[in-house]
Amino acid sequence: MEEEKVAVDPLNDLFCSPTEAWTSLDPNYLKVRRIWVLVFWPTLLIAIALGLGLMWRSWWPAIVCGIVAIPWIGLMYWREGRLFRARGFAERETDLYVKEGLLIRQLTIIPYGRMQVIQVNAGPISRAFGVASVELVTAGPSATIPGLNAKEAVALRDRLSLRGQQQQAGL
Amino acid sequence: MIKPPETAVSERPHPLTPVVQAWVMLVALGIFLFREWIEGDFADISSLGNAFQVWGTGLWTVLIITVIQIVFGIFRWIATRFIADESEFRIERTFIWHSSDRINYSKIQSVDIHQPFAARLLGLAKLYVDVGGGPGKKIEYLSRQRAEELRDALLRRSSAELSPAIQPEETDPGTSAEPPLSAPEKLVVTARPLHLVIIAVTSTAFLTLFLFLIAHAIWAMSGGVWEPALALILPLGGIITTKVVGQWNYRLIQSGGSLRVIRGLTSVVSQTVPRHRIQGIRISQPLLARPFGLWRVQVTVLGYGISTDADEINDLMMPAGTWQDVSAALHAIWPGFNLADLPWQGQPPAARWLTWFTYRHRGWSLSRLIFASRRGLWNRRIDLVPYARIQGIDLSQGPLQRLLGLACVNVRISPGSVSATAGHLLGAEARRLAEQLTEAGRSARAGDLALHALLAITP
């Protein structure tokens, strides 16, 4: 969120926060994401190495995968940090702003009056780190704020559903 | 009209229902026996008996399946009841699987009448109740007249349950509390067969398949095999079926506050579209239909996007027609809106790099009540979304756009064919547009006034 404050060139300005600053996600969420990177990519690379190796009866796939593994997983690990910093949300009086994405950057504005259901979800790994995501279901596509502190997520849900009830509009 | 529903009336579907449900088998059996009879001795009916000997098990299987289907159908018919009481509409099934569908009147989005071919021959129809989320509820089969009565009764109940702010019947303030829904009818648009054919054969799907077919024919003539062509001809036929046969004799009828679509050559479908449920409109034109000046009009209706039964649900408000027809259909949907009034905005010059062929055509427009966008090369389209229907705004920027300093603004609405996107604006302009749309949506939600102006309803 520090980098948003700098906002010198107009391209950064495009995704600037409507309030003073974007609320960033829980740092534990970054840990969850990085654990996932460390589990997913090695599993996939081993599967590829095994599959191709057995099919071709050769050690080459394993060697290539082994060489690629460290830089690739490192890149993905580092990228999670940037993805994490690219995420953020901001609550205004009538709308919720959610920002995400590195390559394709996206800002979604959802009016409280359009929220049909607000869900708090947490998988097993997330629960272990006390992290939960908040999903905003509208009659259109839904938006998700992943990785909030579990207590904060519940509080946000309550806040949002209260505002949603106050501002609810007919479909 | 329906019997006064003070006491809950419980009814069964029409007694001929099992016959219609088993009609495919009956027709197969009939054709088979008829052919045997023609080919055999005309005078001697007993020659039919030989057929059973000659054809043996195959014919017996068909016969047994037909009988089982009819017997099951009869039991199902006995076990099915529908009840319209004060608070809800119920469909009770107590055959092998017991089910009780309870439909709250306020949840009813629309009630459609479908007449498949066999039902049409017997003067029967099925009722299709769309309840928004999830699949619709069917009542098979009723007499055509009873189906219409029930539809009118259900629609009247459902609009009475709606909040008065968006009650469609208020277009006619002179009538009493329960205006007859099917009384004043006005024909808005029809579709000419020639137009339907042109729109069908110029559609991207048809052209793609057709090109493949030609390529295949060339290959087959130079020594290949012809058989795989079937795999291309069948979907081509499918396109013609949905776009021409399914839309045959298309009529858009205005009756009271709602719109009704009647269409179909073999099966006749009558579909009611409540205007206040329409979330957006798309006017589109395939590239090759341009010389003919033909367009189509689609709508996104709340709840239709989720439906699984593509054959039952149709989002076309005008399957093929001239610009005059477009205007007529638009006027029937949103009388308070005039397409010619839209102040169109073009794209910045930098956007030429991303839209080589559509640069001039593309654009967006903010008007009093509506956000509109214009784009598309193979299928030119104009998408219209009322501010009162905006579910959210997306502002996005991909890597190429970032290089050129551009961004997109997309309006989120409920799922369907309409999608309004202002492509490739200058970054700052895009952010401003996103905020403007958010603000417009906010003021449109407050009081539903914008929607009333659009639907030309006096609040």
Coordinates of C-alpha atoms in Angstrom, one line a residue, chain A residues 22-155:
Chain A
W22 CA -6.2 0.5 0.3
T23 CA -6.8 -1.9 3.2
S24 CA -4.3 -4.7 2.5
L25 CA -4.9 -8.4 3.4
D26 CA -3.6 -10.4 6.4
P27 CA 0.1 -11.2 6.1
N28 CA -0.8 -14.8 7.1
Y29 CA -2.6 -15.0 3.8
L30 CA 0.7 -14.5 2.0
K31 CA 2.1 -17.4 4.1
V32 CA -0.8 -19.6 3.0
R33 CA -0.2 -18.7 -0.6
R34 CA 3.5 -19.4 -0.4
I35 CA 3.0 -22.7 1.3
W36 CA 0.7 -23.6 -1.5
V37 CA 3.4 -22.6 -4.1
L38 CA 5.9 -24.8 -2.2
V39 CA 3.5 -27.7 -2.3
F40 CA 1.9 -27.3 -5.7
W41 CA 4.8 -26.7 -8.0
P42 CA 7.1 -29.5 -6.6
T43 CA 4.2 -31.9 -6.9
L44 CA 3.5 -30.9 -10.5
L45 CA 7.2 -31.0 -11.5
I46 CA 7.7 -34.5 -9.9
A47 CA 4.6 -35.7 -11.6
I48 CA 5.9 -34.5 -15.0
A49 CA 9.3 -35.9 -14.4
L50 CA 7.9 -39.3 -13.4
G51 CA 5.3 -39.4 -16.1
L52 CA 7.6 -38.5 -19.0
G53 CA 10.6 -40.4 -17.5
L54 CA 8.6 -43.6 -17.3
M55 CA 7.1 -43.1 -20.7
W56 CA 10.4 -42.4 -22.5
R57 CA 12.5 -44.6 -20.2
S58 CA 15.0 -41.8 -19.7
W59 CA 16.4 -39.6 -16.9
W60 CA 16.3 -36.5 -19.0
P61 CA 12.8 -35.2 -17.9
A62 CA 13.9 -35.6 -14.3
I63 CA 17.1 -33.7 -14.9
V64 CA 15.3 -30.9 -16.8
C65 CA 12.7 -30.6 -14.1
G66 CA 15.3 -30.5 -11.4
I67 CA 17.2 -27.7 -13.2
V68 CA 14.0 -25.7 -13.8
A69 CA 12.6 -26.4 -10.3
I70 CA 14.6 -23.9 -8.2
P71 CA 14.4 -20.8 -10.4
W72 CA 10.7 -21.4 -11.3
I73 CA 9.5 -22.0 -7.8
G74 CA 11.6 -19.1 -6.6
L75 CA 10.0 -16.9 -9.2
M76 CA 6.5 -18.1 -8.2
Y77 CA 7.4 -17.5 -4.5
W78 CA 8.5 -14.0 -5.2
R79 CA 5.5 -13.3 -7.4
E80 CA 3.1 -14.2 -4.6
G81 CA 4.5 -11.3 -2.7
R82 CA 3.8 -8.9 -5.5
L83 CA 0.3 -10.4 -6.0
F84 CA -0.3 -10.0 -2.3
R85 CA 0.7 -6.3 -2.5
A86 CA -1.5 -5.8 -5.6
R87 CA -4.5 -6.9 -3.7
G88 CA -6.5 -4.5 -1.5
F89 CA -10.0 -3.3 -0.7
A90 CA -11.6 -0.1 0.4
E91 CA -15.0 0.5 2.0
R92 CA -16.9 3.7 1.1
E93 CA -20.4 4.8 2.2
T94 CA -22.2 3.0 -0.6
D95 CA -19.7 0.8 -2.4
L96 CA -16.9 -1.6 -1.8
Y97 CA -13.8 -1.3 -4.0
V98 CA -11.7 -4.4 -4.5
K99 CA -8.4 -4.3 -6.4
E100 CA -6.3 -7.3 -7.6
G101 CA -4.0 -8.6 -10.3
L102 CA -0.5 -8.0 -11.6
L103 CA -0.5 -8.7 -15.3
I104 CA -4.1 -7.8 -15.7
R105 CA -5.0 -5.3 -13.1
Q106 CA -8.5 -5.0 -12.0
L107 CA -10.6 -2.8 -9.8
T108 CA -14.1 -3.9 -9.0
I109 CA -16.7 -1.7 -7.5
I110 CA -19.7 -3.4 -5.9
P111 CA -22.5 -1.3 -4.4
Y112 CA -23.6 -2.6 -0.9
G113 CA -27.2 -2.4 -2.2
R114 CA -26.5 -5.1 -4.7
M115 CA -25.1 -7.7 -2.4
Q116 CA -27.4 -10.7 -2.1
V117 CA -25.4 -12.9 0.1
I118 CA -22.1 -12.4 1.9
Q119 CA -20.1 -15.6 2.7
V120 CA -17.1 -16.2 4.8
N121 CA -15.1 -19.2 3.7
A122 CA -12.0 -20.9 5.1
G123 CA -10.3 -24.1 4.0
P124 CA -8.2 -26.3 6.3
I125 CA -4.8 -24.6 5.7
S126 CA -6.4 -21.2 5.9
R127 CA -8.0 -22.1 9.2
A128 CA -4.7 -23.2 10.6
F129 CA -3.4 -19.7 9.9
G130 CA -6.5 -18.0 11.1
V131 CA -7.3 -16.7 7.6
A132 CA -10.7 -16.5 5.9
S133 CA -12.1 -15.1 2.6
V134 CA -15.2 -13.0 2.2
E135 CA -17.3 -13.6 -0.9
L136 CA -19.8 -11.1 -2.1
V137 CA -22.5 -12.6 -4.1
T138 CA -24.5 -10.3 -6.4
A139 CA -27.1 -11.1 -9.1
G140 CA -24.2 -10.6 -11.5
P141 CA -20.7 -12.1 -11.0
S142 CA -19.5 -12.3 -7.5
A143 CA -16.4 -10.8 -6.0
T144 CA -14.0 -12.2 -3.4
I145 CA -11.7 -10.7 -0.9
P146 CA -9.4 -13.5 0.0
G147 CA -7.2 -13.8 3.0
L148 CA -8.5 -11.6 5.8
N149 CA -7.9 -12.3 9.5
A150 CA -10.8 -14.6 10.5
K151 CA -12.2 -12.2 13.0
E152 CA -11.8 -9.3 10.6
A153 CA -13.6 -11.4 7.9
V154 CA -16.6 -12.0 10.2
A155 CA -16.6 -8.3 11.2

